[in-house]
GROMACS .gro file of C-alpha atoms in nm:
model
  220
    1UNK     CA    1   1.248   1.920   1.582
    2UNK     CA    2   1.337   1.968   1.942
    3UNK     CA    3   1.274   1.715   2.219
    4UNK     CA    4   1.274   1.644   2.521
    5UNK     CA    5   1.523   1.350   2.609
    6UNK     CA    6   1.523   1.086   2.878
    7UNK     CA    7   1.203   0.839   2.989
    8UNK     CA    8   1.004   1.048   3.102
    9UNK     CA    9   1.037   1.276   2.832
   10UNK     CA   10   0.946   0.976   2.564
   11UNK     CA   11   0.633   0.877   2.795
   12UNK     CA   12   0.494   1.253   2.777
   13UNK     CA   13   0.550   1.248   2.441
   14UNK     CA   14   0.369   0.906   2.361
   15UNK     CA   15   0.094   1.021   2.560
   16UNK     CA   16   0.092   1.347   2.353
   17UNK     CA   17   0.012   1.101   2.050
   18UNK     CA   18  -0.202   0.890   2.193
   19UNK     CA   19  -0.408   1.194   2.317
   20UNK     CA   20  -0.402   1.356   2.009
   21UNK     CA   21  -0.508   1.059   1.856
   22UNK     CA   22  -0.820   1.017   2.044
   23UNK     CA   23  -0.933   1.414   2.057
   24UNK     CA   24  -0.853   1.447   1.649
   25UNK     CA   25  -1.075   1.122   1.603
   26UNK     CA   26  -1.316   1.254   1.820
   27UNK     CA   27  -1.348   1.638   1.728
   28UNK     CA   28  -1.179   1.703   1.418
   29UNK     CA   29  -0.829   1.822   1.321
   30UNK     CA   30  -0.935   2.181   1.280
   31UNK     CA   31  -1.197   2.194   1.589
   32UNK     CA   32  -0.931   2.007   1.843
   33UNK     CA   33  -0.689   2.323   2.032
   34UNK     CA   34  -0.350   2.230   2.164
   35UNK     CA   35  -0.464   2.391   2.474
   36UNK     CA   36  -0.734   2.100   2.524
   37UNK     CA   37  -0.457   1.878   2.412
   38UNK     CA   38  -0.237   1.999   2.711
   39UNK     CA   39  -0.479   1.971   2.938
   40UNK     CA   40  -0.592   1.631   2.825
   41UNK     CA   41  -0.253   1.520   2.915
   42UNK     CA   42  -0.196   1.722   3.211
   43UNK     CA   43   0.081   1.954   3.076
   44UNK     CA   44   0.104   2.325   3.017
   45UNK     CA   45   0.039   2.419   2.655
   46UNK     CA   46   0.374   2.546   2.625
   47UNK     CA   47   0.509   2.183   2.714
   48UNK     CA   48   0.360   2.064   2.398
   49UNK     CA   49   0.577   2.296   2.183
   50UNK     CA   50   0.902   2.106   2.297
   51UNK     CA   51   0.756   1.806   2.111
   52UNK     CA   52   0.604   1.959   1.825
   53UNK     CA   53   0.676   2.287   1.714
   54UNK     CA   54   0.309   2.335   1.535
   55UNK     CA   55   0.001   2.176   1.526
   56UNK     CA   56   0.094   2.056   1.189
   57UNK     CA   57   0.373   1.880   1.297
   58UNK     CA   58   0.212   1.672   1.568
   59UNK     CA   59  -0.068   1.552   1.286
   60UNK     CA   60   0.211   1.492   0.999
   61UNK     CA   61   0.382   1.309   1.288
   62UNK     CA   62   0.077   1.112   1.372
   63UNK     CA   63  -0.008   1.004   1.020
   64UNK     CA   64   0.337   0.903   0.902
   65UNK     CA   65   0.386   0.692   1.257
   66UNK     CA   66   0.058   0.513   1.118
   67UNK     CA   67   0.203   0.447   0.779
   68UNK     CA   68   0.533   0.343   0.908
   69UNK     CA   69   0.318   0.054   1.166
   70UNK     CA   70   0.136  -0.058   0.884
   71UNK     CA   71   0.411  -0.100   0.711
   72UNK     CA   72   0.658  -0.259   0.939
   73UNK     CA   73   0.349  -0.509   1.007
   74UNK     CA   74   0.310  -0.610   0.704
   75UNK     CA   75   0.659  -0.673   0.663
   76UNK     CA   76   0.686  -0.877   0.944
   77UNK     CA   77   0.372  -1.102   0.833
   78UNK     CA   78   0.459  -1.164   0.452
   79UNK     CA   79   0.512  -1.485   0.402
   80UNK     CA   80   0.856  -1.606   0.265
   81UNK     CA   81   0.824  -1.735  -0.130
   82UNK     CA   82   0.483  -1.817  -0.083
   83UNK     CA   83   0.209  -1.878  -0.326
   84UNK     CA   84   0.002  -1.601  -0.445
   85UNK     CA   85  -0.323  -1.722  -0.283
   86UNK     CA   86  -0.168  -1.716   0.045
   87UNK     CA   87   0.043  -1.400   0.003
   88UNK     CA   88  -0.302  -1.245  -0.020
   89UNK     CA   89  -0.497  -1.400   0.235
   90UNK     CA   90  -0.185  -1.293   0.465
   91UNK     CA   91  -0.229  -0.950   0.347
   92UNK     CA   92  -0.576  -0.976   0.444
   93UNK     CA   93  -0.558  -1.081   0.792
   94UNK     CA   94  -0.265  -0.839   0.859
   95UNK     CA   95  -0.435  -0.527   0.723
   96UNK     CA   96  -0.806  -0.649   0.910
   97UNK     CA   97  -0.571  -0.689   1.227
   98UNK     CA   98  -0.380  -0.407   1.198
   99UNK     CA   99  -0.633  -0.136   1.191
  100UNK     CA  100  -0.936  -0.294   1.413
  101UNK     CA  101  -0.682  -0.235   1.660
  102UNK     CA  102  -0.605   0.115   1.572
  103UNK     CA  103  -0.942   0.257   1.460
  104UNK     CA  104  -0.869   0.576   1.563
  105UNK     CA  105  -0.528   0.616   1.435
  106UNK     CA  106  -0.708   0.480   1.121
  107UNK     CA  107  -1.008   0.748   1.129
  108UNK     CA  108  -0.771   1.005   1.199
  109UNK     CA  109  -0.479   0.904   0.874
  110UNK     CA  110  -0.842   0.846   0.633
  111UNK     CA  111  -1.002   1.196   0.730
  112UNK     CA  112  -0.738   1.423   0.791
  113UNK     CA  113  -0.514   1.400   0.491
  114UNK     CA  114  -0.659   1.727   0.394
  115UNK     CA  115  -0.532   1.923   0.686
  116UNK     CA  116  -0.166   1.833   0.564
  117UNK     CA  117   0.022   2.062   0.331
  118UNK     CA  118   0.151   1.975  -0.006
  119UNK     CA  119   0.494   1.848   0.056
  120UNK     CA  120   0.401   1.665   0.369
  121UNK     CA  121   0.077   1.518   0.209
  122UNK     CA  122   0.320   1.418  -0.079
  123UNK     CA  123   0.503   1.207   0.148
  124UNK     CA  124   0.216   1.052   0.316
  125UNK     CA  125   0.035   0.946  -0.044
  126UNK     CA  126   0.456   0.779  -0.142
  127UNK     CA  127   0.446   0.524   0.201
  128UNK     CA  128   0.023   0.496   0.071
  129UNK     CA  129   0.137   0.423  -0.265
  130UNK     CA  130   0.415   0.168  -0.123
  131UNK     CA  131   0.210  -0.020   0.076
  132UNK     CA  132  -0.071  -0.059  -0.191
  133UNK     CA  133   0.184  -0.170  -0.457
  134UNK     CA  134   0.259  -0.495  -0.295
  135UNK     CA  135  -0.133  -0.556  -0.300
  136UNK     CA  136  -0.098  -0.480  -0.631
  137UNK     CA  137   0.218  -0.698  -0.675
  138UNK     CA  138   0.004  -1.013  -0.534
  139UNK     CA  139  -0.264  -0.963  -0.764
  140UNK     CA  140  -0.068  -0.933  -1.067
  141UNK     CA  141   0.172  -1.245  -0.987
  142UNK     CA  142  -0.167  -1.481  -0.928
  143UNK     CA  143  -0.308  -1.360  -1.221
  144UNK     CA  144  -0.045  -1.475  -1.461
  145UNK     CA  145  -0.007  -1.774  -1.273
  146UNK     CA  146  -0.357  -1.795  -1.376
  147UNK     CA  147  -0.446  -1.864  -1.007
  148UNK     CA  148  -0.676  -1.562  -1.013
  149UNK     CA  149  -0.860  -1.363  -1.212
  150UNK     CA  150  -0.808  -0.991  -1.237
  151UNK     CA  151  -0.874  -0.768  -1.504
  152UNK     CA  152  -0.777  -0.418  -1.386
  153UNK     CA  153  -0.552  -0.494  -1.104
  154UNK     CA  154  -0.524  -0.123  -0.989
  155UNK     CA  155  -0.926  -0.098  -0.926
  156UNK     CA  156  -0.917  -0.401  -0.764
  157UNK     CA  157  -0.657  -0.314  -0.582
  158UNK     CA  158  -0.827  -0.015  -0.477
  159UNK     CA  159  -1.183  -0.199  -0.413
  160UNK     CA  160  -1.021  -0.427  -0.153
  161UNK     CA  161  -0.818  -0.145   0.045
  162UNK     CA  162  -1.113   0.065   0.067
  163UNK     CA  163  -1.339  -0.274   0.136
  164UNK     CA  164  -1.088  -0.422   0.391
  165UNK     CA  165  -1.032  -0.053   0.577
  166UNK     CA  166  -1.406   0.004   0.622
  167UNK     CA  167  -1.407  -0.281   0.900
  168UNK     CA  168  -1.335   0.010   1.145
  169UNK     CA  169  -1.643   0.187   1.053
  170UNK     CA  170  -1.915  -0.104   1.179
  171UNK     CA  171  -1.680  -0.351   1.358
  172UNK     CA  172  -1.714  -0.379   1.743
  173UNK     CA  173  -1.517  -0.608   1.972
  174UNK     CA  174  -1.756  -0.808   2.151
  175UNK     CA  175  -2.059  -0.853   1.948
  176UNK     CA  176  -2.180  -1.084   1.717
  177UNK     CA  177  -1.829  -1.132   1.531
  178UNK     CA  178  -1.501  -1.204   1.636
  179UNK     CA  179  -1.208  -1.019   1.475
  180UNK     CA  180  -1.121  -1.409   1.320
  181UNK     CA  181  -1.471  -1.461   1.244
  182UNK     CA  182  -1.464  -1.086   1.018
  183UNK     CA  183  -1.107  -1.174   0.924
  184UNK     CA  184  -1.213  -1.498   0.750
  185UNK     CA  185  -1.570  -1.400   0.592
  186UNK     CA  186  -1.319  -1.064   0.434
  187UNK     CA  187  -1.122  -1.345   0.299
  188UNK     CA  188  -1.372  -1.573   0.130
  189UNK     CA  189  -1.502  -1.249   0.006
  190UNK     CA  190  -1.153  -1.135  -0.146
  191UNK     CA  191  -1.083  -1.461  -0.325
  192UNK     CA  192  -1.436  -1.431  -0.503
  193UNK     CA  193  -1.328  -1.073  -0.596
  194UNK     CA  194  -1.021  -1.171  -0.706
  195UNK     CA  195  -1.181  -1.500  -0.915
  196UNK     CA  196  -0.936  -1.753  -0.688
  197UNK     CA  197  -0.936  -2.100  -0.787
  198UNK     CA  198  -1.175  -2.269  -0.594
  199UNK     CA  199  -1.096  -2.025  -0.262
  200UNK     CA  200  -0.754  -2.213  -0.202
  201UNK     CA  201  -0.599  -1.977  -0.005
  202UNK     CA  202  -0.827  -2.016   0.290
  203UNK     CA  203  -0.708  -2.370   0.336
  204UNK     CA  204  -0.342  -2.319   0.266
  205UNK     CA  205  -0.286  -1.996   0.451
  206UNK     CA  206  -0.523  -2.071   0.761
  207UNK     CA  207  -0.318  -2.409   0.803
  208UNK     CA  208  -0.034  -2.217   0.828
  209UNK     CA  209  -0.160  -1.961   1.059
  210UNK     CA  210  -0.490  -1.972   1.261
  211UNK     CA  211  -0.663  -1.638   1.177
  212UNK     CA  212  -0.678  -1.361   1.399
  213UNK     CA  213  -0.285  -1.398   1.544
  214UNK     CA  214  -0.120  -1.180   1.324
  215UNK     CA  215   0.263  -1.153   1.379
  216UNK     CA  216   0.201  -0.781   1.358
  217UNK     CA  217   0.049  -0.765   1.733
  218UNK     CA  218   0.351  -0.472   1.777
  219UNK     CA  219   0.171  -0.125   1.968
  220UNK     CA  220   0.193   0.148   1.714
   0.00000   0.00000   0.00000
């Protein structure tokens, strides 16, 4: 894929995402042209075309940039040989953190998977599917240290990625909650999912790390 190099060729181009971004969230893959793309950025339409060859491309683009953030966040906030409890409530605060910030990026990566074609698609669902296995991971090492109780760890799994996500959908910056007040009521709600002993990891992990200052405070 051709690009443009130097500065000012990286700042068009993040400003081609960011754009993008926004109008996709907004309008729809489908109903959003690259020719209201342009001018939201104040390019020709050709210009676009150095940066991504097709539409496709800039959305693929978009999507796996999102994966490869969350990601790299969590990866930066896992805690090193820690205890179950408080590998979880770290995943927690990371993932609450992570996409409150980037709602649209989030909206866009949830709805849109559709508009991708098989292979590319394919390779979205693998970095899904390897971020959700070291949910999965946590689950299954508390359970058999009998720390919590789980008894399909998959579903549950699945029930606190979609339960955790949703934040984006009602959360506002500004009103009644703060992001640490969400962040910790998410967590006392996961440990009761999860059957925690006696909610543990709220102490252990928030002593840590006060909640709401993930390490993963990186721009996407």
């Amino acid at each position: 894929m051709a690009r443009t190099t130097g500065s000012d060729g990286e700042k068009t181009e993040a400003a081609i995402r960011e754009a993008a971004v926004n109008l996709i969230a907004r309008l729809g893959y489908e109903a959003m042209s690259m020719r209201q793309l342009a001018t939201e950025v104040g390019v020709q339409a050709a210009a676009l075309y150095r940066y991504f060859p097709t539409k496709e491309d800039l959305l693929f683009t978009l999507m796996r940039g999102h994966m490869e953030g969350l990601i790299d966040a969590w990866d930066a906030a896992r805690p090193a040989a820690a205890d179950p409890a408080t590998r979880l409530a770290a995943y927690v605060e990371n993932h609450i953190a992570f996409h409150i910030k980037r709602r649209h990026s989030t909206h866009v990566s949830n709805m849109e998977l559709r508009s991708l074609s098989h292979d590319r698609l394919s390779q979205i669902l693998k970095q899904r599917t390897a971020y959700e296995k070291e949910l999965r991971t946590i689950l299954r090492d508390g359970s058999e240290a009998g720390v919590f109780s789980v008894d399909d760890t998959g579903l549950t799994a699945m029930a606190l990625i979609q339960m955790m996500t949703g934040v984006i959908v009602w959360f506002r910056p500004g009103e009644r909650l703060s992001i640490s007040e969400v962040t910790a009521t998410y967590l006392s709600m996961t440990m009761r999912l999860v059957g925690a002993k006696a909610h543990g990891a709220t102490t252990s992990y928030s002593a840590a790390r006060p909640l709401g200052r993930s390490k993963e405070a990186v721009a996407l």
